[in-house]
GROMACS .gro file of C-alpha atoms in nm:
model
  171
    1UNK     CA    1  -0.025   0.006  -0.019
    2UNK     CA    2   0.129   0.342  -0.108
    3UNK     CA    3   0.154   0.596   0.254
    4UNK     CA    4   0.268   0.934   0.396
    5UNK     CA    5   0.238   1.062   0.712
    6UNK     CA    6   0.092   1.426   0.767
    7UNK     CA    7  -0.114   1.669   0.929
    8UNK     CA    8  -0.499   1.691   0.860
    9UNK     CA    9  -0.652   2.043   0.872
   10UNK     CA   10  -0.965   2.077   1.061
   11UNK     CA   11  -1.309   2.101   0.854
   12UNK     CA   12  -1.337   2.465   0.927
   13UNK     CA   13  -0.958   2.545   0.795
   14UNK     CA   14  -0.978   2.333   0.463
   15UNK     CA   15  -1.310   2.536   0.362
   16UNK     CA   16  -1.066   2.843   0.416
   17UNK     CA   17  -0.821   2.713   0.193
   18UNK     CA   18  -1.082   2.630  -0.046
   19UNK     CA   19  -1.283   2.973  -0.002
   20UNK     CA   20  -0.940   3.169  -0.086
   21UNK     CA   21  -0.870   2.928  -0.398
   22UNK     CA   22  -1.217   3.021  -0.551
   23UNK     CA   23  -1.174   3.415  -0.500
   24UNK     CA   24  -0.792   3.439  -0.547
   25UNK     CA   25  -0.706   3.207  -0.832
   26UNK     CA   26  -0.862   3.156  -1.180
   27UNK     CA   27  -1.022   2.865  -1.256
   28UNK     CA   28  -0.767   2.614  -1.354
   29UNK     CA   29  -0.753   2.228  -1.464
   30UNK     CA   30  -0.681   1.973  -1.181
   31UNK     CA   31  -0.788   2.108  -0.868
   32UNK     CA   32  -0.791   1.903  -0.596
   33UNK     CA   33  -1.077   1.815  -0.374
   34UNK     CA   34  -1.079   2.025  -0.061
   35UNK     CA   35  -1.118   1.701   0.141
   36UNK     CA   36  -0.777   1.580   0.049
   37UNK     CA   37  -0.604   1.915   0.200
   38UNK     CA   38  -0.336   1.780   0.435
   39UNK     CA   39   0.053   1.883   0.528
   40UNK     CA   40   0.305   1.576   0.398
   41UNK     CA   41   0.533   1.525   0.678
   42UNK     CA   42   0.688   1.152   0.517
   43UNK     CA   43   0.640   1.042   0.218
   44UNK     CA   44   0.666   0.675   0.250
   45UNK     CA   45   0.588   0.513  -0.117
   46UNK     CA   46   0.493   0.171  -0.124
   47UNK     CA   47   0.471  -0.027   0.260
   48UNK     CA   48   0.361  -0.405   0.297
   49UNK     CA   49   0.233  -0.547   0.585
   50UNK     CA   50   0.559  -0.614   0.797
   51UNK     CA   51   0.626  -0.253   0.708
   52UNK     CA   52   0.362  -0.094   0.827
   53UNK     CA   53   0.324  -0.291   1.110
   54UNK     CA   54   0.676  -0.191   1.231
   55UNK     CA   55   0.630   0.141   1.127
   56UNK     CA   56   0.350   0.209   1.351
   57UNK     CA   57   0.502   0.050   1.674
   58UNK     CA   58   0.781   0.261   1.633
   59UNK     CA   59   0.556   0.604   1.571
   60UNK     CA   60   0.346   0.424   1.906
   61UNK     CA   61   0.685   0.464   2.089
   62UNK     CA   62   0.754   0.825   2.023
   63UNK     CA   63   0.680   1.077   2.288
   64UNK     CA   64   0.676   1.457   2.360
   65UNK     CA   65   0.625   1.537   1.946
   66UNK     CA   66   0.528   1.915   1.955
   67UNK     CA   67   0.189   2.018   1.865
   68UNK     CA   68   0.254   2.291   1.534
   69UNK     CA   69   0.098   2.545   1.338
   70UNK     CA   70   0.158   2.720   0.984
   71UNK     CA   71   0.068   3.046   0.848
   72UNK     CA   72  -0.062   2.985   0.475
   73UNK     CA   73   0.066   3.313   0.345
   74UNK     CA   74   0.201   3.228  -0.018
   75UNK     CA   75   0.151   3.052  -0.323
   76UNK     CA   76   0.397   2.832  -0.502
   77UNK     CA   77   0.512   2.608  -0.796
   78UNK     CA   78   0.654   2.282  -0.827
   79UNK     CA   79   0.784   2.261  -1.186
   80UNK     CA   80   0.869   1.882  -1.256
   81UNK     CA   81   0.514   1.723  -1.044
   82UNK     CA   82   0.360   2.057  -1.264
   83UNK     CA   83   0.201   2.136  -0.855
   84UNK     CA   84   0.054   2.481  -0.750
   85UNK     CA   85   0.019   2.459  -0.339
   86UNK     CA   86  -0.020   2.780  -0.083
   87UNK     CA   87   0.287   2.745   0.175
   88UNK     CA   88   0.427   2.967   0.415
   89UNK     CA   89   0.762   3.174   0.402
   90UNK     CA   90   0.860   3.115   0.752
   91UNK     CA   91   0.862   2.726   0.907
   92UNK     CA   92   0.788   2.775   1.241
   93UNK     CA   93   1.036   2.585   1.456
   94UNK     CA   94   0.799   2.335   1.611
   95UNK     CA   95   0.696   2.194   1.251
   96UNK     CA   96   1.046   2.192   1.168
   97UNK     CA   97   1.147   1.974   1.468
   98UNK     CA   98   0.794   1.786   1.402
   99UNK     CA   99   0.906   1.667   1.016
  100UNK     CA  100   1.260   1.592   1.146
  101UNK     CA  101   1.139   1.343   1.462
  102UNK     CA  102   0.870   1.191   1.194
  103UNK     CA  103   1.176   1.170   0.965
  104UNK     CA  104   1.365   0.978   1.185
  105UNK     CA  105   1.094   0.747   1.362
  106UNK     CA  106   1.077   0.660   0.954
  107UNK     CA  107   1.428   0.573   0.953
  108UNK     CA  108   1.413   0.389   1.308
  109UNK     CA  109   1.152   0.169   1.184
  110UNK     CA  110   1.391   0.080   0.868
  111UNK     CA  111   1.242   0.320   0.576
  112UNK     CA  112   1.450   0.431   0.361
  113UNK     CA  113   1.304   0.805   0.215
  114UNK     CA  114   1.416   1.018   0.014
  115UNK     CA  115   1.658   1.366   0.113
  116UNK     CA  116   1.491   1.655  -0.032
  117UNK     CA  117   1.409   1.988   0.152
  118UNK     CA  118   1.115   1.993   0.351
  119UNK     CA  119   0.851   2.249   0.204
  120UNK     CA  120   0.545   2.234   0.377
  121UNK     CA  121   0.251   2.275   0.171
  122UNK     CA  122  -0.176   2.225   0.092
  123UNK     CA  123  -0.180   2.121  -0.273
  124UNK     CA  124  -0.419   2.278  -0.445
  125UNK     CA  125  -0.399   2.160  -0.835
  126UNK     CA  126  -0.202   1.891  -0.971
  127UNK     CA  127  -0.080   1.871  -1.352
  128UNK     CA  128  -0.112   2.267  -1.316
  129UNK     CA  129   0.031   2.444  -1.637
  130UNK     CA  130   0.435   2.515  -1.660
  131UNK     CA  131   0.319   2.903  -1.605
  132UNK     CA  132   0.045   2.936  -1.315
  133UNK     CA  133  -0.145   3.222  -1.249
  134UNK     CA  134  -0.037   3.483  -0.985
  135UNK     CA  135  -0.307   3.476  -0.710
  136UNK     CA  136  -0.528   3.814  -0.690
  137UNK     CA  137  -0.449   3.855  -0.302
  138UNK     CA  138  -0.184   3.642  -0.106
  139UNK     CA  139  -0.340   3.387   0.171
  140UNK     CA  140  -0.360   3.440   0.522
  141UNK     CA  141  -0.464   3.123   0.676
  142UNK     CA  142  -0.328   2.965   1.000
  143UNK     CA  143  -0.360   2.654   1.050
  144UNK     CA  144  -0.314   2.423   1.430
  145UNK     CA  145  -0.237   2.081   1.462
  146UNK     CA  146  -0.257   1.864   1.752
  147UNK     CA  147  -0.238   1.504   1.575
  148UNK     CA  148   0.001   1.357   1.332
  149UNK     CA  149  -0.143   1.089   1.078
  150UNK     CA  150  -0.025   0.771   0.895
  151UNK     CA  151  -0.257   0.762   0.546
  152UNK     CA  152  -0.290   0.494   0.272
  153UNK     CA  153  -0.308   0.687  -0.074
  154UNK     CA  154  -0.595   0.524  -0.266
  155UNK     CA  155  -0.640   0.565  -0.659
  156UNK     CA  156  -0.925   0.448  -0.841
  157UNK     CA  157  -1.143   0.593  -1.089
  158UNK     CA  158  -1.353   0.838  -0.897
  159UNK     CA  159  -0.990   1.014  -0.810
  160UNK     CA  160  -0.739   0.956  -0.511
  161UNK     CA  161  -0.821   0.918  -0.180
  162UNK     CA  162  -0.650   0.930   0.152
  163UNK     CA  163  -0.794   0.727   0.419
  164UNK     CA  164  -0.658   0.787   0.765
  165UNK     CA  165  -0.487   0.411   0.880
  166UNK     CA  166  -0.372   0.561   1.250
  167UNK     CA  167  -0.320   0.902   1.432
  168UNK     CA  168  -0.110   1.006   1.720
  169UNK     CA  169  -0.156   1.296   1.974
  170UNK     CA  170   0.093   1.580   1.962
  171UNK     CA  171   0.195   1.755   2.303
   0.00000   0.00000   0.00000
């Protein structure tokens, strides 16, 4: 199964992001449903049953992972995957600590992650044109997180869904 570890904005925050997108950006193909909004902490890729069990056991033993927040205030674009996203111009230390801890825990569980610079973001559009439009106005949405989640990425003819497999509290 294809998995990742991430943060889930609450319903009110998902609506705020979607509302900003509707008012600040023109209609673009590849719109990500608001129900799928999340912030990835670590992309894990394909896991077998044994790897999934080991990872969950390792995450259960983690203590004192920090609650965190993010101020969504910038629009960004990843050229290679053609992803338009809303992100932040300043990563809070608690969020960076959480992302670093989650990466370390996945490695303790025996998983190898691809090394890349951490860019916390919420994907708004996939397969976006190579020259995405500028926003009419900047986002200004604060998200607070007291839990992190292990998700499965499930593709079907109706699109992608991200059901939560397990959740852990942040303190």
